Short mmCIF file of N, CA, C and O and ligand atoms in Angstrom, two decimals:
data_model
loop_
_atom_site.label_atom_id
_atom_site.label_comp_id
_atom_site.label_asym_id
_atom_site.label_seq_id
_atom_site.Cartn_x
_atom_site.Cartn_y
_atom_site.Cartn_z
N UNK L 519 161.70 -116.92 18.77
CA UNK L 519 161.92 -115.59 18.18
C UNK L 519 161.00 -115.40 16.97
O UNK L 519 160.76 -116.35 16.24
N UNK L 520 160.45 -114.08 16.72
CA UNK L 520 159.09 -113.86 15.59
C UNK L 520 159.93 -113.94 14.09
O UNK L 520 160.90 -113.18 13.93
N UNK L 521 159.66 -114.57 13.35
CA UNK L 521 160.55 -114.32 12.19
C UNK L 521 160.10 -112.99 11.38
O UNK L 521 159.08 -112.45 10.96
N UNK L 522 161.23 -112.84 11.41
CA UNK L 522 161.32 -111.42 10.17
C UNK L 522 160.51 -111.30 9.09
O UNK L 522 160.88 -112.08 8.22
N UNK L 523 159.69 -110.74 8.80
CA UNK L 523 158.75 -110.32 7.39
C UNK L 523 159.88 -110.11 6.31
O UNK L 523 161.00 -109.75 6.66
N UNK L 524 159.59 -110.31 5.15
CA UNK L 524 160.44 -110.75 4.21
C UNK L 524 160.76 -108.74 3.50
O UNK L 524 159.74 -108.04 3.48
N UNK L 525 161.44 -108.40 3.25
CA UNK L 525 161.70 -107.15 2.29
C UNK L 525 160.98 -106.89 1.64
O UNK L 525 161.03 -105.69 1.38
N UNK L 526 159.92 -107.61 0.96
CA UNK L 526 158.79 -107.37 0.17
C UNK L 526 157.58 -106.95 0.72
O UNK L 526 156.88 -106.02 0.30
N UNK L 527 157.26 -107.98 2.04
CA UNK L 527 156.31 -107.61 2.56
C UNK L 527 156.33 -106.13 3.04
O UNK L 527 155.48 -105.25 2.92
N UNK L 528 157.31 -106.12 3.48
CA UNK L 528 157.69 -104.50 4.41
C UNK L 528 157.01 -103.43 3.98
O UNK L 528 156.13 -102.67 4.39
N UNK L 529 157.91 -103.65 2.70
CA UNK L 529 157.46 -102.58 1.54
C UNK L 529 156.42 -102.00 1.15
O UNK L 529 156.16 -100.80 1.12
N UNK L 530 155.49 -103.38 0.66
CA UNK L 530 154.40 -103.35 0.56
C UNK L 530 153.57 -102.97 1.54
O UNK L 530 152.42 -102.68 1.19
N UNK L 531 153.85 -102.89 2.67
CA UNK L 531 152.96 -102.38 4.10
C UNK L 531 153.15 -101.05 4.15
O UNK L 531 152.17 -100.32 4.00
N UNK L 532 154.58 -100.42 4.40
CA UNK L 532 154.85 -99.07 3.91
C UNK L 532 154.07 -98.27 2.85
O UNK L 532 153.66 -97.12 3.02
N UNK L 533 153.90 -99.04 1.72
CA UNK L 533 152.87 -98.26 0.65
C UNK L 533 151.44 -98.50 1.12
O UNK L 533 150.48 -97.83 0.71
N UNK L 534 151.35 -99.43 1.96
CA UNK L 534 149.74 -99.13 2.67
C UNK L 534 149.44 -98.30 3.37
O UNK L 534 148.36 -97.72 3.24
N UNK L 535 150.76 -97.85 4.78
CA UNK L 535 150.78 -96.78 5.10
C UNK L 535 150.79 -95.67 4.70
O UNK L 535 150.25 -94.86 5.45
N UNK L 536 151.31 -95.18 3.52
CA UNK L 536 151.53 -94.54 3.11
C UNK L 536 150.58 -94.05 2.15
O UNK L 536 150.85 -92.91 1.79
N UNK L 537 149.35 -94.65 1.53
CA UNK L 537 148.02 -94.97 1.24
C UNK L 537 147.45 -94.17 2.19
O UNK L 537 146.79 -93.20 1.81
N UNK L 538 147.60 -94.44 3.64
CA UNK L 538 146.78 -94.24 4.85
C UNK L 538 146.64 -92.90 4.59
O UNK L 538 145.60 -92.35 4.21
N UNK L 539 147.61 -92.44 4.77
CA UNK L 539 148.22 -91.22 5.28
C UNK L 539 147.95 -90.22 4.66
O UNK L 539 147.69 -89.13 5.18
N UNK L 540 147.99 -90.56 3.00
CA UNK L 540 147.28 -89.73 1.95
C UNK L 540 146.44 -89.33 2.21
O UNK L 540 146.28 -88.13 2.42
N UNK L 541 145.05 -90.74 2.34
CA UNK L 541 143.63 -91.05 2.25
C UNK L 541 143.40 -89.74 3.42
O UNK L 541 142.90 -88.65 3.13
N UNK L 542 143.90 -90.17 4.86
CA UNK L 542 143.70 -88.82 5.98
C UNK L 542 143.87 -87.74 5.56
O UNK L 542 142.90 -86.99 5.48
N UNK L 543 145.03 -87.35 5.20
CA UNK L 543 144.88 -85.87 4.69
C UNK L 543 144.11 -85.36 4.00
O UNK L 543 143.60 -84.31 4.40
N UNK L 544 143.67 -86.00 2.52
CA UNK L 544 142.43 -85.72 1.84
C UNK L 544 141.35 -85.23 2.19
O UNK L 544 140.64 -84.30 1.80
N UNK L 545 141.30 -86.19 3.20
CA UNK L 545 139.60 -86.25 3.83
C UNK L 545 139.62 -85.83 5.06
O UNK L 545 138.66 -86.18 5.75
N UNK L 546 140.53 -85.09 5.63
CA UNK L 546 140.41 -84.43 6.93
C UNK L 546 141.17 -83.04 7.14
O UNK L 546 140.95 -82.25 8.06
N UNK L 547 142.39 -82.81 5.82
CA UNK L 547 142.89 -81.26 6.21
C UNK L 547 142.08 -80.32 5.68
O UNK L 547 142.43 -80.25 4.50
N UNK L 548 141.23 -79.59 5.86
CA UNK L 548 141.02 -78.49 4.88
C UNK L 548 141.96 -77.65 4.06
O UNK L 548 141.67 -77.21 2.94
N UNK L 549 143.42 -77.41 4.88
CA UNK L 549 144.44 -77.06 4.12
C UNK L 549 144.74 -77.94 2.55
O UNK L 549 144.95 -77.20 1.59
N UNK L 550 144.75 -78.91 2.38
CA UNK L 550 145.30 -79.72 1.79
C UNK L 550 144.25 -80.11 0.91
O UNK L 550 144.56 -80.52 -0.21
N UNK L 551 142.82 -80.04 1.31
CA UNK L 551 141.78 -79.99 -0.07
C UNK L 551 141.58 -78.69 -0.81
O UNK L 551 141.13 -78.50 -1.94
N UNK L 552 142.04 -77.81 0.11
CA UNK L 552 141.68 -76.25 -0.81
C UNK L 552 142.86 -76.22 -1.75
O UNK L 552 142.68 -75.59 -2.80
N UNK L 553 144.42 -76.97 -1.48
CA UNK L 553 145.43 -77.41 -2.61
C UNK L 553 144.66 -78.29 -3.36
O UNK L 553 144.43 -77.92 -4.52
N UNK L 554 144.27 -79.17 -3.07
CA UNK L 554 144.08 -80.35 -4.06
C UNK L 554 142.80 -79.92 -4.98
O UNK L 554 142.81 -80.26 -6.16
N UNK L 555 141.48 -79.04 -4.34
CA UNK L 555 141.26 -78.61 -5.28
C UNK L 555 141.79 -77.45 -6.67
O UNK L 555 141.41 -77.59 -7.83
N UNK L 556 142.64 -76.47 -6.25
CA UNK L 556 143.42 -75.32 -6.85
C UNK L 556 144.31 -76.66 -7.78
O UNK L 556 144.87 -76.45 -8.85
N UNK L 557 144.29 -77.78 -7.19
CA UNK L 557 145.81 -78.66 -8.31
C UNK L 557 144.46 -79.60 -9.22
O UNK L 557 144.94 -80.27 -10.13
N UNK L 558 143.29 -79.70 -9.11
CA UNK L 558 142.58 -80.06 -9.98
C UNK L 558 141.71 -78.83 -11.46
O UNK L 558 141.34 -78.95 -12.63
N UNK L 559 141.75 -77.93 -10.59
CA UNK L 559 141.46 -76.59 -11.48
C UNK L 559 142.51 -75.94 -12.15
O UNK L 559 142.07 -75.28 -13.10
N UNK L 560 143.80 -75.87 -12.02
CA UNK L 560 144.96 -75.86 -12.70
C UNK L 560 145.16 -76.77 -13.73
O UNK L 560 145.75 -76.52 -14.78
N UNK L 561 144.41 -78.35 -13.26
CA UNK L 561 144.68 -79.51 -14.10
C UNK L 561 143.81 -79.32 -15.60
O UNK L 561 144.19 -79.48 -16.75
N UNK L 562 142.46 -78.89 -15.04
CA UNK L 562 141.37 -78.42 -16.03
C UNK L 562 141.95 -77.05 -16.90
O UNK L 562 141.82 -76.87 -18.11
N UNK L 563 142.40 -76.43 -16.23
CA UNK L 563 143.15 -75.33 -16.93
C UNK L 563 144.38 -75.78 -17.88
O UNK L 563 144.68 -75.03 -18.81
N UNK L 564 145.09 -77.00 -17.67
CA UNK L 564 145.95 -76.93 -18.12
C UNK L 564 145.65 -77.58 -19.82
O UNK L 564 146.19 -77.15 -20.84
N UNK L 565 144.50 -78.87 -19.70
CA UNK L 565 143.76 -78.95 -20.95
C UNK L 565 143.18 -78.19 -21.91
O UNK L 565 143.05 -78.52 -23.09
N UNK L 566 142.59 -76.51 -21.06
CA UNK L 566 141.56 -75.98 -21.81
C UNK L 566 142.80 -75.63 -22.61
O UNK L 566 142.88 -75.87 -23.81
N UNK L 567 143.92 -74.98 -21.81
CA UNK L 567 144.93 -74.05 -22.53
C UNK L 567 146.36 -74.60 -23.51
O UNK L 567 147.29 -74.00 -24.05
N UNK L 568 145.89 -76.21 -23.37
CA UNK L 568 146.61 -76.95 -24.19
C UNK L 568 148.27 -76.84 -23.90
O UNK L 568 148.97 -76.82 -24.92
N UNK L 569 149.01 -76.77 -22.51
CA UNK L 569 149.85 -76.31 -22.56
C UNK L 569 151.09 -77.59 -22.55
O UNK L 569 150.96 -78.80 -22.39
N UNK L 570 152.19 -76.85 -22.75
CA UNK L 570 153.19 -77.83 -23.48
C UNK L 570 153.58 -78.90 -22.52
O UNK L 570 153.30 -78.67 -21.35
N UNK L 571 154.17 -80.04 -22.80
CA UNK L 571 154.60 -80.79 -22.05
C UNK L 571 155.68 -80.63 -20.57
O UNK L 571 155.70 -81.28 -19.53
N UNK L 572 156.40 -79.60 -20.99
CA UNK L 572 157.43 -78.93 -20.09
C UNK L 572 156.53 -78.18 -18.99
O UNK L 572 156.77 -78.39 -17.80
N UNK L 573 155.55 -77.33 -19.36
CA UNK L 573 154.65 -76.84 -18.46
C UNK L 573 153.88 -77.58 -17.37
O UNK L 573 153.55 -77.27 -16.22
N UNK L 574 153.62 -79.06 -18.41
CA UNK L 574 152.59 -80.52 -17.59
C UNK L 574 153.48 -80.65 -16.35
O UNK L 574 153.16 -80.54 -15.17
N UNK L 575 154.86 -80.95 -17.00
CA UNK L 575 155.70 -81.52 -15.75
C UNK L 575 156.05 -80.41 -14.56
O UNK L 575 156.15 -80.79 -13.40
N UNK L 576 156.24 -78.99 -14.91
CA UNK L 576 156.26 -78.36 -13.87
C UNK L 576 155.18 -77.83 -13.11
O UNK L 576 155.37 -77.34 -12.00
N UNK L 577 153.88 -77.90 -13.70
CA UNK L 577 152.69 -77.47 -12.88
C UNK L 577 152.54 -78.91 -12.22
O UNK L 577 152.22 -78.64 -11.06
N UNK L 578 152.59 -80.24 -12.34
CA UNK L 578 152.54 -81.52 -12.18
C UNK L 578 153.08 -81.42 -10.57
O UNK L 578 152.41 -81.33 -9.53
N UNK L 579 154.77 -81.49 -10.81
CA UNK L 579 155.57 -81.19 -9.80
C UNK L 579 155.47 -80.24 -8.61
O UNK L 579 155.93 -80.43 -7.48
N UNK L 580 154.64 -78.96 -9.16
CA UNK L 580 154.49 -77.63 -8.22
C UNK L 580 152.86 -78.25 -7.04
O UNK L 580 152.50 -78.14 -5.87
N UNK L 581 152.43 -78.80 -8.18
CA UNK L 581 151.14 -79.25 -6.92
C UNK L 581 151.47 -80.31 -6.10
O UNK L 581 151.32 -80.35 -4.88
N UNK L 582 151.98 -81.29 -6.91
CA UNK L 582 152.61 -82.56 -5.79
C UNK L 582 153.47 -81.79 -4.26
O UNK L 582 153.33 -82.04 -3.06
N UNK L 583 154.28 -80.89 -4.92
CA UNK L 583 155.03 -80.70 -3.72
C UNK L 583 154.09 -79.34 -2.99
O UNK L 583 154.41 -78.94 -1.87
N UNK L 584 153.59 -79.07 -3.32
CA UNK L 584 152.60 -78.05 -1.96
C UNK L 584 151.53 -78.99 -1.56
O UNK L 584 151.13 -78.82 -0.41
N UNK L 585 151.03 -79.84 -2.15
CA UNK L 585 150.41 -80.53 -0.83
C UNK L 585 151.33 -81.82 0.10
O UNK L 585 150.85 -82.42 1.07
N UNK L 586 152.74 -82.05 -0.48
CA UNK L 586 153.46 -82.86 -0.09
C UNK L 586 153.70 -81.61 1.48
O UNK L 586 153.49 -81.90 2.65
N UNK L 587 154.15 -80.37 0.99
CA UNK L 587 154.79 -79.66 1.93
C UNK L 587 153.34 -79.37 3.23
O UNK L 587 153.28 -79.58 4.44
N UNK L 588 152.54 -78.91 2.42
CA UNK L 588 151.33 -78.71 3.96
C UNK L 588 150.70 -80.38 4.41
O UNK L 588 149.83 -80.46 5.27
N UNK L 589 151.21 -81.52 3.77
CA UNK L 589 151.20 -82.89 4.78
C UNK L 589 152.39 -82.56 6.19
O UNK L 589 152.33 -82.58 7.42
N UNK L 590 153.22 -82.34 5.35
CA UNK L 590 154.62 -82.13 6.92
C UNK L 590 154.49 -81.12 7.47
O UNK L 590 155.20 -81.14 8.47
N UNK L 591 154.02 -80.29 7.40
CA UNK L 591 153.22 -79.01 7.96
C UNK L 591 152.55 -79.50 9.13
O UNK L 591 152.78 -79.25 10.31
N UNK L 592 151.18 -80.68 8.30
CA UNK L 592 150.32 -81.30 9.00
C UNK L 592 150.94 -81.83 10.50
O UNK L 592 150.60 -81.59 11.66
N UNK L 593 152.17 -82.79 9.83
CA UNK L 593 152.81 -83.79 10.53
C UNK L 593 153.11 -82.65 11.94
O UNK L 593 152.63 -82.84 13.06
N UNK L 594 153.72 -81.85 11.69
CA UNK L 594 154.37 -81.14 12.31
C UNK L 594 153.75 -80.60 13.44
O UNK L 594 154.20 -80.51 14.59
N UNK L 595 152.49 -80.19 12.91
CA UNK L 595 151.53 -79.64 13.92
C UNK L 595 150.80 -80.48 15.12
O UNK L 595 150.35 -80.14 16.21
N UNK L 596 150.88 -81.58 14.48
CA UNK L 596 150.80 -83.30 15.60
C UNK L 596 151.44 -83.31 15.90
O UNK L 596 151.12 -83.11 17.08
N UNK L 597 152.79 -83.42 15.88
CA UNK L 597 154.07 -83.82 16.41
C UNK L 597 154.01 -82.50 17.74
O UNK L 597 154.49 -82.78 18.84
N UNK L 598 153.51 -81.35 17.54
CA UNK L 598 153.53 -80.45 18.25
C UNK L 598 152.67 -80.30 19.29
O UNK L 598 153.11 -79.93 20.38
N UNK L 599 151.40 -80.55 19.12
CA UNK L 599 150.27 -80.91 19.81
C UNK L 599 150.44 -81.74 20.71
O UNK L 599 150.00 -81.73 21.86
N UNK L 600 151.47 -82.91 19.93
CA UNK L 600 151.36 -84.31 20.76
C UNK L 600 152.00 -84.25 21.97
O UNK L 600 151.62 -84.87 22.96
N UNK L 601 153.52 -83.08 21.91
CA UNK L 601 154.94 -83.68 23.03
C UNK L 601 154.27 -82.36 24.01
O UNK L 601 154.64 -82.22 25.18
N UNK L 602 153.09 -81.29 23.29
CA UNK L 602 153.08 -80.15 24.48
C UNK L 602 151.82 -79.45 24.34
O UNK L 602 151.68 -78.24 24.17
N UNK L 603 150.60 -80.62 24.45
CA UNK L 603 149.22 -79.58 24.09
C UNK L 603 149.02 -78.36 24.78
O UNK L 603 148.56 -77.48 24.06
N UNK L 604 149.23 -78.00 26.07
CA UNK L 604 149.57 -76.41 26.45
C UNK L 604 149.85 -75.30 25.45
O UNK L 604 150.38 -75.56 24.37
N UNK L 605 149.53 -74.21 25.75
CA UNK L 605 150.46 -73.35 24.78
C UNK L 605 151.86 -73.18 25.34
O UNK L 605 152.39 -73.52 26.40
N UNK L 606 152.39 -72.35 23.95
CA UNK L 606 154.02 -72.47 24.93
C UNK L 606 154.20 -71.62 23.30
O UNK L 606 153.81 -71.92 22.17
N UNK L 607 154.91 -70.55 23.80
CA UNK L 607 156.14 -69.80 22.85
C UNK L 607 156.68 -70.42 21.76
O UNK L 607 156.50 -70.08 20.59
N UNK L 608 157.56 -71.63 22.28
CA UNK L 608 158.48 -72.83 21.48
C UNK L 608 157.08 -73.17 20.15
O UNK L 608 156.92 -72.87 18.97
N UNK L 609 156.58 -73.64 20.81
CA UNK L 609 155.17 -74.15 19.87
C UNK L 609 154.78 -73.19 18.92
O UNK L 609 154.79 -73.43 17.71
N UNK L 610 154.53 -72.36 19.29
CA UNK L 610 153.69 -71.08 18.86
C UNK L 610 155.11 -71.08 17.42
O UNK L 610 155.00 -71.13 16.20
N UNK L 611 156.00 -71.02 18.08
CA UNK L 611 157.30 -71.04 16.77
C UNK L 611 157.59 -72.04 16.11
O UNK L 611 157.63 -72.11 14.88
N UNK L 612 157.75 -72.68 16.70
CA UNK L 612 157.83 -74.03 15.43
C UNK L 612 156.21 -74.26 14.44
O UNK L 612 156.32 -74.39 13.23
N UNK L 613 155.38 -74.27 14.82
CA UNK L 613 153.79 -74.10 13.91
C UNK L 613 154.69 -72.81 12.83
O UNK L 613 155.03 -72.89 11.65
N UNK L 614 154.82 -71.85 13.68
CA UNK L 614 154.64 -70.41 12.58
C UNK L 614 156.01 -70.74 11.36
O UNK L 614 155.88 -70.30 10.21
N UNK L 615 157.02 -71.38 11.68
CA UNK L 615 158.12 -71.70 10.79
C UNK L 615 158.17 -72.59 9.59
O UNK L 615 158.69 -72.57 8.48
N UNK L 616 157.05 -73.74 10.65
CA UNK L 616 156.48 -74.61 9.21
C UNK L 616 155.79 -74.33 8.35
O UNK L 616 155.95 -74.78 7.21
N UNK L 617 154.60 -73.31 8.78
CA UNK L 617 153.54 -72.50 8.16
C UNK L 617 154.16 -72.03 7.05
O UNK L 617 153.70 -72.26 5.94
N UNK L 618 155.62 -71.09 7.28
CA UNK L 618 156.22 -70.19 6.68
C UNK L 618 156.84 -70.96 5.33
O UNK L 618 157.04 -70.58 4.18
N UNK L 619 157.01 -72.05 5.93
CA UNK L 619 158.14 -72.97 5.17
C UNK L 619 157.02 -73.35 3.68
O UNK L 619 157.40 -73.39 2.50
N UNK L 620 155.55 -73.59 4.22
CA UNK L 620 154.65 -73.73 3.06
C UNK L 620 154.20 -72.25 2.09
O UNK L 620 153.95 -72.24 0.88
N UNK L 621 154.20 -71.20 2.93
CA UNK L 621 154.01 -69.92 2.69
C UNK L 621 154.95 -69.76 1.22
O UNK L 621 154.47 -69.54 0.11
N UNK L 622 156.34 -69.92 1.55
CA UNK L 622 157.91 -69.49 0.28
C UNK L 622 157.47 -70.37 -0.56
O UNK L 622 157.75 -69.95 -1.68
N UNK L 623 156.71 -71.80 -0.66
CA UNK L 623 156.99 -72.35 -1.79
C UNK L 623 155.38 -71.96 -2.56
O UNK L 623 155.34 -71.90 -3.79
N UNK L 624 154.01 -71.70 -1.66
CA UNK L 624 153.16 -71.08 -2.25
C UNK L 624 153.36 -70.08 -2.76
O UNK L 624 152.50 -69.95 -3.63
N UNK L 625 154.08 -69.16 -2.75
CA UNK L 625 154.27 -67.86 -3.64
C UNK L 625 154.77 -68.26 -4.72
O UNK L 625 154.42 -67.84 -5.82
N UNK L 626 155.92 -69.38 -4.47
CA UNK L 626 156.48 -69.43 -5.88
C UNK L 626 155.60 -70.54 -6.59
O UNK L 626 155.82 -70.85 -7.76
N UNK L 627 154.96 -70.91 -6.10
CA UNK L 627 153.65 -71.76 -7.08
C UNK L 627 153.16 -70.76 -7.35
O UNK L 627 153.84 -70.30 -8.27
N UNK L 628 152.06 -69.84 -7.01
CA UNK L 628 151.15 -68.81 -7.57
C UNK L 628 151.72 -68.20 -8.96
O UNK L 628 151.06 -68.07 -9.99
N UNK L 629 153.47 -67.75 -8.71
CA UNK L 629 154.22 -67.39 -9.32
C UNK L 629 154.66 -67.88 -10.77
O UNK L 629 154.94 -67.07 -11.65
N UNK L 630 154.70 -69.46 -10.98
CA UNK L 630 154.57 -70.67 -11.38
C UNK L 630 153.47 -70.27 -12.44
O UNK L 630 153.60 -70.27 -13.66
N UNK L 631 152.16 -69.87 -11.56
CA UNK L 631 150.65 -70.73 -12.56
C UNK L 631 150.67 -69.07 -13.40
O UNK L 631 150.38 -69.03 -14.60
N UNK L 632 151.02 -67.83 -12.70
CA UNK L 632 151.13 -66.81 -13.56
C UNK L 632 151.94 -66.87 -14.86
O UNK L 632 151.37 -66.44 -15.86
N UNK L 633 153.42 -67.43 -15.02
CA UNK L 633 154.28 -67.38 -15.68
C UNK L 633 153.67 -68.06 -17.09
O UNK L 633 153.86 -67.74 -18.26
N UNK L 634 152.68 -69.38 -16.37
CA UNK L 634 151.98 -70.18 -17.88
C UNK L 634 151.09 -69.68 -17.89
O UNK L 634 151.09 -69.33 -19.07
N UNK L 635 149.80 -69.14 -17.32
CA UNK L 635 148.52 -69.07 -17.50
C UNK L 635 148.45 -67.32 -18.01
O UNK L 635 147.59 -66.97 -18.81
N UNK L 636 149.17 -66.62 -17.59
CA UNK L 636 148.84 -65.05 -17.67
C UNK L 636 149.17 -64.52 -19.49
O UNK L 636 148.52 -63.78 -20.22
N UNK L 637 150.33 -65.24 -19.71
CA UNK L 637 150.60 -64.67 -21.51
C UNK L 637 149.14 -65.67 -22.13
O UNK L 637 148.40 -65.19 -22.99
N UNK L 638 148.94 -66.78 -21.67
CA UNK L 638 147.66 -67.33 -22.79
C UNK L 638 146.30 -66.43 -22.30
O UNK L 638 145.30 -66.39 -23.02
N UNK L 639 146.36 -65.91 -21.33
CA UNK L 639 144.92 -65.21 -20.64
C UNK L 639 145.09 -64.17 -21.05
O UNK L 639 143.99 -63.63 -21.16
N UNK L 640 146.14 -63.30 -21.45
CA UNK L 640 145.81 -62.15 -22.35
C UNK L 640 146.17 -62.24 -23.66
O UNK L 640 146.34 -61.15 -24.20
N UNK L 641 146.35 -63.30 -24.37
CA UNK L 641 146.77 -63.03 -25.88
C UNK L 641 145.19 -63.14 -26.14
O UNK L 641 144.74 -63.01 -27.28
N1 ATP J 369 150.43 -74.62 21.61
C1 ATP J 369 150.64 -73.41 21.07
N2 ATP J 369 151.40 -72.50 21.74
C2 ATP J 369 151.61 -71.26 21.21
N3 ATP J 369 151.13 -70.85 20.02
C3 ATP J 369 150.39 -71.70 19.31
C4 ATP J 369 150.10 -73.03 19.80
N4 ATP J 369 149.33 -73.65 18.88
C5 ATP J 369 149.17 -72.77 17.88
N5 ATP J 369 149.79 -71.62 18.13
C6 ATP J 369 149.84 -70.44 17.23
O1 ATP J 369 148.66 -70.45 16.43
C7 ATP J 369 148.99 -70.60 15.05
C8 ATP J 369 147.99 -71.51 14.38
O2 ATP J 369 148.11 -72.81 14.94
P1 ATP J 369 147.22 -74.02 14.48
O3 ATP J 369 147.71 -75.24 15.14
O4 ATP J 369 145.78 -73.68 14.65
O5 ATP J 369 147.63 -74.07 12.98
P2 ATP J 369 146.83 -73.71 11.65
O6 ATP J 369 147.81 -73.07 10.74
O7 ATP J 369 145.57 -72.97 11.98
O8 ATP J 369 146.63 -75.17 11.15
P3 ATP J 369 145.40 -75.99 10.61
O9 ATP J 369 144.33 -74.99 10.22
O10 ATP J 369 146.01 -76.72 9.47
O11 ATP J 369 145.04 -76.87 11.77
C9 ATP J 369 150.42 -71.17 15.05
O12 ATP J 369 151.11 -70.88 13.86
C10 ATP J 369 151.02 -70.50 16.26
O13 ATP J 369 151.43 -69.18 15.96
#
């Protein structure tokens, strides 16, 4: 019988995967670099405009999770591809729901970078 990899190792393989998975998205969604650039120009923005610590952590948080959300987006759209490359209705709906699902939390990011960036851009 194969012996069991120890709890540590596991782990540690998981964060390799999970490494992986990043590294792909980066370098292969266009969705997810046109975030990652908008979350590096926000980042530059957030120095020029010196903004408070409370702001760091929620503009911080707002980019992590929109490119966290268009990765499962990603996922989703494989997962979809994979069980029914045909077209099909079902498909066509589940893509447009996940889409949507990134859509509600991009507004309220945009929403987000207005609330800090718009009172320092016109004072
Ligand atoms: N197999 C399919 N059957 C029916 N409709 C589909 C199918 N694949 C895609 N669609 C429709 O086309 C839209 C775009 O799908 P697509 O897979 O190209 O996603 P996308 O948003 O362009 O993603 P990305 O640019 O990240 O690859 C879907 O939201 C859906 O409405």
């Amino acid at each position: 019988m194969a012996k069991k990899e120890s709890f540590f190792i596991n782990r540690v393989k998981s964060v390799g995967y999970a490494f992986k998975g990043a590294y792909l998205l980066l370098t292969t969604e266009a969705s997810i670099q046109v975030q990652f650039s908008i979350g590096i120009l926000v980042t530059i923005a957030g120095f020029y405009f010196n903004i408070s610590t409370t702001e760091w952590i929620i503009q911080t948080l707002v980019i992590a999770i929109i490119m966290a959300l268009e990765g499962v987006n990603t996922a989703i759209e494989e997962i979809a591809d994979f069980i029914h490359p045909e077209q099909h209705p079902k498909i066509g709906l589940i893509k447009d729901l996940a889409a949507g699902a990134v859509f509600i939390f991009a507004v309220a990011a945009a929403c987000v970078g207005c609330i800090i960036y718009l009172p320092k851009l016109l004072a």
